[in-house]
Short mmCIF file of C-alpha atoms in Angstrom, two decimals:
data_model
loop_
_atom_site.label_atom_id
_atom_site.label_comp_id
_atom_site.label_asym_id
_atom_site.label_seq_id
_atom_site.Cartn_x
_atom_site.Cartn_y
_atom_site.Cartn_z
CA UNK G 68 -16.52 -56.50 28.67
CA UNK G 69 -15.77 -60.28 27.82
CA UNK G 70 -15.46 -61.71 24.12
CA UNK G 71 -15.38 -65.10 23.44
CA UNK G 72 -14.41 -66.15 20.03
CA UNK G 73 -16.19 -70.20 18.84
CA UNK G 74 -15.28 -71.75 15.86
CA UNK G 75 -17.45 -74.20 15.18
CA UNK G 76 -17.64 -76.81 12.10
CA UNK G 77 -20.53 -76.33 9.57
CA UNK G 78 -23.02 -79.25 9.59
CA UNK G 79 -24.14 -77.53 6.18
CA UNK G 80 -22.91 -74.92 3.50
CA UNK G 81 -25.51 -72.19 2.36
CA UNK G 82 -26.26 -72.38 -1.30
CA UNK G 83 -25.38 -68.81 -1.23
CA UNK G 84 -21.64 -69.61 0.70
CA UNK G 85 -20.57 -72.86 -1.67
CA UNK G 86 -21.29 -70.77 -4.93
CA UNK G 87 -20.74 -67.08 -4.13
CA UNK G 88 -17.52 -67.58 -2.20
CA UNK G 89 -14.68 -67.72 -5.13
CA UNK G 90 -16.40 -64.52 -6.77
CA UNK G 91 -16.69 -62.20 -3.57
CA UNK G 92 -13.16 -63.47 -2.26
CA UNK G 93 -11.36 -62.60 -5.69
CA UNK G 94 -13.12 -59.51 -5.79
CA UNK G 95 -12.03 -58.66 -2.28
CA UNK G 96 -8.44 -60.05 -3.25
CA UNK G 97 -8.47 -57.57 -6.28
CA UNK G 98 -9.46 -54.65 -4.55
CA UNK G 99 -7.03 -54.77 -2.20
CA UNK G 100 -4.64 -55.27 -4.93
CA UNK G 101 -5.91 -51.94 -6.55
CA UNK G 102 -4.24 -49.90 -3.59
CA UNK G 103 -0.72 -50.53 -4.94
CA UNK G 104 -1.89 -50.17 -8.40
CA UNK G 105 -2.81 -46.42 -7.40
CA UNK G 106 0.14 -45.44 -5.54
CA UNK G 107 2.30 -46.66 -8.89
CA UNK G 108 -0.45 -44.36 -10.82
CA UNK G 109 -2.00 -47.27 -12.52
CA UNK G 110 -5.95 -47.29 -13.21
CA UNK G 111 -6.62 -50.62 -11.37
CA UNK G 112 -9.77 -50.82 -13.76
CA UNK G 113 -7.47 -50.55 -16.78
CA UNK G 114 -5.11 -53.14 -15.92
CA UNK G 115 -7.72 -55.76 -14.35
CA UNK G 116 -9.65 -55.27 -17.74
CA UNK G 117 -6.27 -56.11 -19.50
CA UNK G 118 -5.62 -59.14 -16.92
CA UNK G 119 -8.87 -61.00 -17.57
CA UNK G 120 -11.15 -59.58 -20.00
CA UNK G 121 -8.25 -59.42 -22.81
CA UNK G 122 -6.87 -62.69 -21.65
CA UNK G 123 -10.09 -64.36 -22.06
CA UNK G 124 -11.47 -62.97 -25.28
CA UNK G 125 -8.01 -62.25 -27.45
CA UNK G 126 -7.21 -65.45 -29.65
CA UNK G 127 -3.63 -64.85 -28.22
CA UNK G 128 -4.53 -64.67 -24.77
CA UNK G 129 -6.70 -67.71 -25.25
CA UNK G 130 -4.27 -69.68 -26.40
CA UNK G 131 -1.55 -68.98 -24.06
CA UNK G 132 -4.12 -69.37 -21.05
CA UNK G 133 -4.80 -73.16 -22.46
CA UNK G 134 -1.40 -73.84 -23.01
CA UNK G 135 -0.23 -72.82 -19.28
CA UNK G 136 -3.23 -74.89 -17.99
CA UNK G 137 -1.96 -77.92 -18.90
CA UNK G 138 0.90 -78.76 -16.47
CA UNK G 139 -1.23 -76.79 -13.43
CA UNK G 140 -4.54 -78.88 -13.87
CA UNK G 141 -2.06 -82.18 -13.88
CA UNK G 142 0.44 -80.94 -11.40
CA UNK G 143 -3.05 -80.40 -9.32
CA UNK G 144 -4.42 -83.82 -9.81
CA UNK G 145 -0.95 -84.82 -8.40
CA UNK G 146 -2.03 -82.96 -4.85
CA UNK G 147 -5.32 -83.35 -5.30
CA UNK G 148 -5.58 -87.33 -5.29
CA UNK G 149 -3.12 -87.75 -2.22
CA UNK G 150 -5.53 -85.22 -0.39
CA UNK G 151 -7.80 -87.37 -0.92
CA UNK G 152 -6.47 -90.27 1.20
CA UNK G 153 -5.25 -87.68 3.53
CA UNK G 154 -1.69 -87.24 2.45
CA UNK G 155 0.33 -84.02 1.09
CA UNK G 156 2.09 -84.00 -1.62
CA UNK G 157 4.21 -81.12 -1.58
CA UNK G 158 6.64 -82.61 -3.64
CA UNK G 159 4.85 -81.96 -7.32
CA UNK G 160 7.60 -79.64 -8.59
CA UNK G 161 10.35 -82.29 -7.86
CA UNK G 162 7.97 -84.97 -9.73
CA UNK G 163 7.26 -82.83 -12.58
CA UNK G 164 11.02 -82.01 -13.34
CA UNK G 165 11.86 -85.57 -12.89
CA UNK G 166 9.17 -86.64 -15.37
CA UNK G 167 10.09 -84.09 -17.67
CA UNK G 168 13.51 -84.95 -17.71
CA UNK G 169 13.02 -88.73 -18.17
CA UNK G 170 10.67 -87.82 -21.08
CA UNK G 171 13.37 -85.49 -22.61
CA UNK G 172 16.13 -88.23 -22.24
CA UNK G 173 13.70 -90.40 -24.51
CA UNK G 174 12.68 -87.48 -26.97
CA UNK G 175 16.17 -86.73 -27.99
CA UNK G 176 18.02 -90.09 -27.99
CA UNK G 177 15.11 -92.80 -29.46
CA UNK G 178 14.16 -92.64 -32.98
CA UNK G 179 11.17 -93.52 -33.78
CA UNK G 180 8.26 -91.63 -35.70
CA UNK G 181 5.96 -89.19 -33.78
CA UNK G 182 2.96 -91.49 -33.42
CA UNK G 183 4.95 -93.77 -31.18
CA UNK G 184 7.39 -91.52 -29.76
CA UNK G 185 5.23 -88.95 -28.04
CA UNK G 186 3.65 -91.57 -26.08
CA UNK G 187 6.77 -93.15 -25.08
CA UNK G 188 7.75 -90.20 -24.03
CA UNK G 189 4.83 -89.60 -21.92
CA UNK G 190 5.07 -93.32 -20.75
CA UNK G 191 8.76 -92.50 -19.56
CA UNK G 192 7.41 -89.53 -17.84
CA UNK G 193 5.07 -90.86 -16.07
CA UNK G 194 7.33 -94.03 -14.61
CA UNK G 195 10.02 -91.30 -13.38
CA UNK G 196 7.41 -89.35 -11.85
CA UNK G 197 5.87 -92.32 -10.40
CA UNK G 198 9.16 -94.08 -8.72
CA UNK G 199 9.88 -90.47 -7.51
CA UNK G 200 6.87 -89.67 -5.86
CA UNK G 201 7.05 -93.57 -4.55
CA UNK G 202 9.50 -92.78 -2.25
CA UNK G 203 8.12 -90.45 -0.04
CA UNK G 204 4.88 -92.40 -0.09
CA UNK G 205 6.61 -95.86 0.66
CA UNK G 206 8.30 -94.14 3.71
CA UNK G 207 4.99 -92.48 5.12
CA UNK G 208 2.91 -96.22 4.69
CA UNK G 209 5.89 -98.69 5.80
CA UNK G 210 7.49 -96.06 8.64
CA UNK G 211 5.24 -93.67 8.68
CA UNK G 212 8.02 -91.40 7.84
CA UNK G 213 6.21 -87.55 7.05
CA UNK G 214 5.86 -87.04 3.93
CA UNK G 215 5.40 -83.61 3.74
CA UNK G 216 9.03 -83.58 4.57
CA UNK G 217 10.39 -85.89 2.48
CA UNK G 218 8.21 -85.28 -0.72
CA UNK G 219 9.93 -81.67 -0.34
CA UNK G 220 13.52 -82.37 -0.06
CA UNK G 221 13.21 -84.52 -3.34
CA UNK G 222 11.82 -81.62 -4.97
CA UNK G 223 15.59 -79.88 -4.47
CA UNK G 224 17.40 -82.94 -5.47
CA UNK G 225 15.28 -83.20 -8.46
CA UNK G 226 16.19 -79.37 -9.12
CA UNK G 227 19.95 -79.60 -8.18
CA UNK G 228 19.91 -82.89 -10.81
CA UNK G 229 18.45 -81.11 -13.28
CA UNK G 230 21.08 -78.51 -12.88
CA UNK G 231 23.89 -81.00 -13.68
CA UNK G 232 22.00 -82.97 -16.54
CA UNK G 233 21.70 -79.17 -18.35
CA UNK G 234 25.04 -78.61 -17.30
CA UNK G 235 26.71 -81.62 -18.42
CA UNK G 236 25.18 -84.52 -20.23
CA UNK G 237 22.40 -83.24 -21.59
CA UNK G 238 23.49 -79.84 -22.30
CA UNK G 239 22.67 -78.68 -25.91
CA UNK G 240 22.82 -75.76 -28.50
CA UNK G 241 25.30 -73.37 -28.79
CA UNK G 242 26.79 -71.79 -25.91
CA UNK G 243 26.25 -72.08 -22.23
CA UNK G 244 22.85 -71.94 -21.84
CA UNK G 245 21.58 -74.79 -19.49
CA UNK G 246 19.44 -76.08 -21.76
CA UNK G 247 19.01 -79.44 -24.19
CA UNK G 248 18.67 -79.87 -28.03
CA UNK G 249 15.90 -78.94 -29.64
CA UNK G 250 13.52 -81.59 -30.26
CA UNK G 251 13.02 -83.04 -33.85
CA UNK G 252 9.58 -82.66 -35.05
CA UNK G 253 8.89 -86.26 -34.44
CA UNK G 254 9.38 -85.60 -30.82
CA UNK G 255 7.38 -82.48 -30.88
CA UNK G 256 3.78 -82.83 -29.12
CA UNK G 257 1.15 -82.38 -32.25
CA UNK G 258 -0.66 -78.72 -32.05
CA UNK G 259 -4.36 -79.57 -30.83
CA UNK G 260 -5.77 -76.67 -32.16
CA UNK G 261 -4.66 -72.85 -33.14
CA UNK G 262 -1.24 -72.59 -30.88
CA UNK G 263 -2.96 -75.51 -27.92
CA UNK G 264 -0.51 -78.42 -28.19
CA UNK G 265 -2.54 -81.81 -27.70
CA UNK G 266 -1.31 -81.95 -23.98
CA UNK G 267 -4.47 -80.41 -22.80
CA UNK G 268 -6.01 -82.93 -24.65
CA UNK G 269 -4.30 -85.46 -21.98
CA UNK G 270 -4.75 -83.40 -19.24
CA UNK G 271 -8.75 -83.42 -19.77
CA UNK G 272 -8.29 -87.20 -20.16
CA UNK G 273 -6.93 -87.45 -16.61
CA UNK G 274 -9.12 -85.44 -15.13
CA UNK G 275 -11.70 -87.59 -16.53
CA UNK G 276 -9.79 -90.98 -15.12
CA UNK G 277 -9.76 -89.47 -11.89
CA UNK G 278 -13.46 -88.14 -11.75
CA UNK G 279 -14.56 -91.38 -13.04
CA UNK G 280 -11.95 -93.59 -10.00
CA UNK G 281 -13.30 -91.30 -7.00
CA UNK G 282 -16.84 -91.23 -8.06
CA UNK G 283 -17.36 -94.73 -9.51
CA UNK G 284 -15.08 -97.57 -8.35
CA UNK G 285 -14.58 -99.17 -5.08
CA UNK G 286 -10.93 -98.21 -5.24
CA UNK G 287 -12.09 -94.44 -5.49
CA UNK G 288 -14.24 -94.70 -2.39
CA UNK G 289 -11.66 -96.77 0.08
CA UNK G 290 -9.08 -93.85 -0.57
CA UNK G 291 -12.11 -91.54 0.50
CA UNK G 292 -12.37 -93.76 3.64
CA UNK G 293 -8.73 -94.19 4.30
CA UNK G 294 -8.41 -90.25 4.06
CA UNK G 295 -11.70 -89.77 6.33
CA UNK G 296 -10.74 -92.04 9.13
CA UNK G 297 -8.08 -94.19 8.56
CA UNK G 298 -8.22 -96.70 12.06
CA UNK G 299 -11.58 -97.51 11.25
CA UNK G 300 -10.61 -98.17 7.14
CA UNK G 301 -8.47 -100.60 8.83
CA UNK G 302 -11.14 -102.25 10.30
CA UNK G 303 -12.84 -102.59 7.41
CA UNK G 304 -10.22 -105.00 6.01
CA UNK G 305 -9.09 -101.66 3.78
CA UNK G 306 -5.19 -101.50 3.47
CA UNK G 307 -3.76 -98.19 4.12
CA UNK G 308 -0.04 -99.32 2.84
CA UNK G 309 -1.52 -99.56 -1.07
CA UNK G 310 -3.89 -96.48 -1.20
CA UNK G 311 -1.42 -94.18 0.13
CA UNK G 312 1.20 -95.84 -2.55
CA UNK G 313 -1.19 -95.70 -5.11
CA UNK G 314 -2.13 -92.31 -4.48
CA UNK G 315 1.05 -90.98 -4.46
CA UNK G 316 2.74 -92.96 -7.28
CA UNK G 317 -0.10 -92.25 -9.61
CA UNK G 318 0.10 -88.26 -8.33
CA UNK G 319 3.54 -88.32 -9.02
CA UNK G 320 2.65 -89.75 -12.86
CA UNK G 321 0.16 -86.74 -13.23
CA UNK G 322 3.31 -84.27 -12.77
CA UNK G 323 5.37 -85.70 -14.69
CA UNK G 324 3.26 -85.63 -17.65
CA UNK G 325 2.71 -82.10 -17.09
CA UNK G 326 6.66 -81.64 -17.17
CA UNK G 327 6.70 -83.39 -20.40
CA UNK G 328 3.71 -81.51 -21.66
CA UNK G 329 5.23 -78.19 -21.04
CA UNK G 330 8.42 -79.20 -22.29
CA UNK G 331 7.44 -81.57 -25.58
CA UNK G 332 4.21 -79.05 -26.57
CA UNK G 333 5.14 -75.70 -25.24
CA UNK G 334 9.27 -75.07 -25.40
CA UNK G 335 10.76 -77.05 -27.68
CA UNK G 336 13.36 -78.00 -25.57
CA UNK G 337 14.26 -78.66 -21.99
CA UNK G 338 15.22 -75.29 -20.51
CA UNK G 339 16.31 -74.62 -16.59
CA UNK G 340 13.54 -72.93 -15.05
CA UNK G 341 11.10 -73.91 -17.65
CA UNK G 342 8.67 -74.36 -14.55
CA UNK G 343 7.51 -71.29 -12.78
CA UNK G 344 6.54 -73.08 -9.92
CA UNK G 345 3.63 -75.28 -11.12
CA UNK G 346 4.02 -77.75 -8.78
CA UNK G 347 3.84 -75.11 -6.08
CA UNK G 348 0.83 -73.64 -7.73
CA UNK G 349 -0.80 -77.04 -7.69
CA UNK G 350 -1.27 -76.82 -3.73
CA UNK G 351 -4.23 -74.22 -3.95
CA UNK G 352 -5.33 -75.24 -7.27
CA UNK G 353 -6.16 -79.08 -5.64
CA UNK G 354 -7.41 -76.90 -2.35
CA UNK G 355 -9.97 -75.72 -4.23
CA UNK G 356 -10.62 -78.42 -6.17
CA UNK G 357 -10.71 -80.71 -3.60
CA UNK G 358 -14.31 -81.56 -3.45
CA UNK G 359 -14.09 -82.88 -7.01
CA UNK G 360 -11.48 -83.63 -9.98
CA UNK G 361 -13.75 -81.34 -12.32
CA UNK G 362 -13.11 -78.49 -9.82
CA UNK G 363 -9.36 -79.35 -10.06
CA UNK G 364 -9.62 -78.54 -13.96
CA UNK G 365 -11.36 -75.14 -13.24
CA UNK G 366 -8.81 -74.23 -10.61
CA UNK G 367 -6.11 -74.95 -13.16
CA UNK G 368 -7.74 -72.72 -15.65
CA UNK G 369 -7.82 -69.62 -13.27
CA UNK G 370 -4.58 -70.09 -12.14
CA UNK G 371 -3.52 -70.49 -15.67
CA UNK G 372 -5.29 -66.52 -16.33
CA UNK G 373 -3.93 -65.43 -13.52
CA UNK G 374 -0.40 -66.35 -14.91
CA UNK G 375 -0.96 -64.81 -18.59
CA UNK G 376 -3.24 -62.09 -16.96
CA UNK G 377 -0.50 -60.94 -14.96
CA UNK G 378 2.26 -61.23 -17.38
CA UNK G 379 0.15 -59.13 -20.08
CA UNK G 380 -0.43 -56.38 -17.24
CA UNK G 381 3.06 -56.44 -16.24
CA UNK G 382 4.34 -55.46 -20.48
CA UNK G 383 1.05 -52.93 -20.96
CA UNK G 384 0.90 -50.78 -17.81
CA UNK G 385 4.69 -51.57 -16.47
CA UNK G 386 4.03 -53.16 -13.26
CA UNK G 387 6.77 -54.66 -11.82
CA UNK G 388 6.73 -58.30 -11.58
CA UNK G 389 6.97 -58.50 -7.74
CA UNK G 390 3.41 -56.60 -7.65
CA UNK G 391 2.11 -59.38 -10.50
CA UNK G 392 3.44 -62.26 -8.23
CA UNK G 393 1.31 -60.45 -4.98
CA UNK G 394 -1.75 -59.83 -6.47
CA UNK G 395 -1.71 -63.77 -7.12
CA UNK G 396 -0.50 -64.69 -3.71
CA UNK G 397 -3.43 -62.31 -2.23
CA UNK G 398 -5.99 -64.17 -4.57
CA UNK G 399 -4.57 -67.44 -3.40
CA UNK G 400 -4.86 -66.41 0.00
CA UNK G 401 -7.90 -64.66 -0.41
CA UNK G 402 -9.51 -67.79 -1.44
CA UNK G 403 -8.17 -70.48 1.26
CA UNK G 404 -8.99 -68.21 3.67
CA UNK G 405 -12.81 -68.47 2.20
CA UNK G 406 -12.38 -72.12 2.26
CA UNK G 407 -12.11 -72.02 5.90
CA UNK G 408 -15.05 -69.79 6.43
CA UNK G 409 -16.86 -72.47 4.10
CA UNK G 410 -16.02 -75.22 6.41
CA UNK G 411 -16.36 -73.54 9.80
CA UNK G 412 -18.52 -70.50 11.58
CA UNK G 413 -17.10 -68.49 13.56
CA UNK G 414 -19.50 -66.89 16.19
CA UNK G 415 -17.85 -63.60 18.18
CA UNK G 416 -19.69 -63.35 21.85
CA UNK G 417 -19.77 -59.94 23.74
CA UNK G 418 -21.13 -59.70 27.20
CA UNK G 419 -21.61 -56.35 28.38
CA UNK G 420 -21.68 -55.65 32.10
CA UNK G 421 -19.91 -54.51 35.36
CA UNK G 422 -16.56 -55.35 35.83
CA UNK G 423 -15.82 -57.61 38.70
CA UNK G 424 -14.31 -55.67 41.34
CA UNK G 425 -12.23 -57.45 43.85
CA UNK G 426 -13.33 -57.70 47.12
CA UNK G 427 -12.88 -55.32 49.42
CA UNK G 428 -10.98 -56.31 53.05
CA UNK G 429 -13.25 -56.58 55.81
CA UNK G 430 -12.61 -55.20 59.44
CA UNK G 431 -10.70 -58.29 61.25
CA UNK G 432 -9.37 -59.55 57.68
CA UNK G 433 -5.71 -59.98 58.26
#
């Protein structure tokens, strides 16, 4: 018996594929999932119907789901638009922490009122982000330098430098903690709505921005070219130095403002840790979203219920919090693994039949 195993790229995605894949993958994520929740004697109905349907339709859960959405949909723009040109950014954590430090510096030491503060804040956020994320991309379009590599290891100098800014100048309060003042109320993002600082309100703004510069400018469509096929953008008299800068500085902006975001609307102050990996997060978030900046927002907003879901499961039904973190790296995985089925079919081919025997040695054969 032979198989033979083709994988070969889809020309065309059912109707049936594009839409039903997210629901049938999570579904297959969670039910896997539901065999550790038995053997720790949990009802995996019980604590799914806590993860989503009480996050979703508590004012509480609501709110918290809105306000962790923020920094993932922007940290996700911030992978999503280099994708586009057919760069990764793996670097969003590094460009979020510098951003929200820069922002921070600006919050506590300028005095000015609120109405011109915040967005100086933001502005300040969004430079650091930018010149940090410009480094990795200048390297990859001058030297070609990867910048997968590169847009990582500034992610750990931006951690170990926040580490001695909380340490040392910019430590705050009472005690130890490695953390900064609290932030006046000028410096304070405004509250949106009931408990949703107005940072979503800037991260729907982006999204729009971006929608509106992939969809309906020129600039928008040479990245799509330059990420497609990048010799023959060349060609074309497109210039593959200033799309992958521009993608990547203007990525790196997007973080940052979800650092200050998170910082300004949601803590108060600048804390260590205050980022539970968003900019990690944002790598399947813009996977999924890839196809459009609208899908980027969704993406954000599950990942931002499976955050509160799972916390709220993990304080009503004592999971531990290593069980939390799997079921969401099993729905991530879950999920790119569709994305591959979405983009290519694989065909299995068994042929039945006698097995070749080898010959048999004639009389006179030596």
């Amino acid at each position: 018996m032979n198989v033979a195993v083709t994988v070969d790229a889809r020309e065309d995605i059912p109707v049936w594929l594009a839409y039903g894949t997210p629901v049938f993958t999570v579904l297959a994520a969670l039910a896997v999932s539901a065999i550790a929740l038995v053997v720790l004697d949990v009802n995996p109905v019980a604590a799914y119907a806590t993860m989503f349907v009480d996050t979703l339709v508590t004012e509480f859960g609501l709110t918290e789901t809105l306000t962790k959405a923020v920094p993932l949909i922007l940290t996700g723009l911030a992978v999503y638009l280099p994708l586009k040109a057919g760069l990764f950014n793996i670097g969003a954590e590094g460009q979020l922490v510098a951003g929200a430090l820069a922002g921070t510096w600006i919050g506590l030491n300028v005095s000015l009122p609120g109405l011109a503060l915040v967005p100086l804040m933001f502005v300040a956020a969004a430079v650091a982000g930018g010149i940090w994320a410009g480094i990795p991309a200048y390297l990859r379009a001058k030297w070609d330098v990867n910048e997968i590599i590169t847009s990582l290891l500034l992610t750990f100098v931006a951690l170990e430098l926040q580490s001695y800014l909380l340490r040392g100048p910019m430590q705050g309060g009472t005690g130890n903690f490695p953390q900064s003042e609290r932030f006046s109320e000028a410096a304070t993002i405004p509250e949106l709505v009931s408990g949703v600082h107005a940072g979503l309100l800037v991260a729907v703004c982006m999204v729009v921005v971006t929608y509106v510069l992939m969809t309906r400018t020129r600039l928008g469509f040479e990245i799509t070219f330059v990420g497609s096929n990048h010799e023959a953008a060349r060609q074309a008299g497109m210039s593959k130095f200033y799309v992958y800068l521009f993608v990547f500085v203007v990525g790196g902006a997007f973080a940052a403002m979800g650092g200050i975001s998170e910082i300004a609307g949601a803590q108060g102050r600048y804390r260590a840790g205050f980022e539970p990996g968003y900019g990690f997060t944002a790598i399947p978030i813009a996977l999924l979203g890839r196809n459009s900046a609208l899908k980027v927002l969704l993406a954000g907003l599950f990942f931002a219920v499976l955050f509160v879901g799972g916390s709220s499961m993990e304080v009503a039904f004592g999971v531990p919090a290593a069980l939390v973190e799997i079921i969401q790296a099993l729905v991530i995985l879950f999920l790119i693994t569709a994305e591959f089925f979405k983009s290519y079919r694989v065909g299995i081919d068994i042929k039945r039949g006698p097995t070749e025997t080898p010959a048999q040695p004639q009389r006179g054969d030596d």
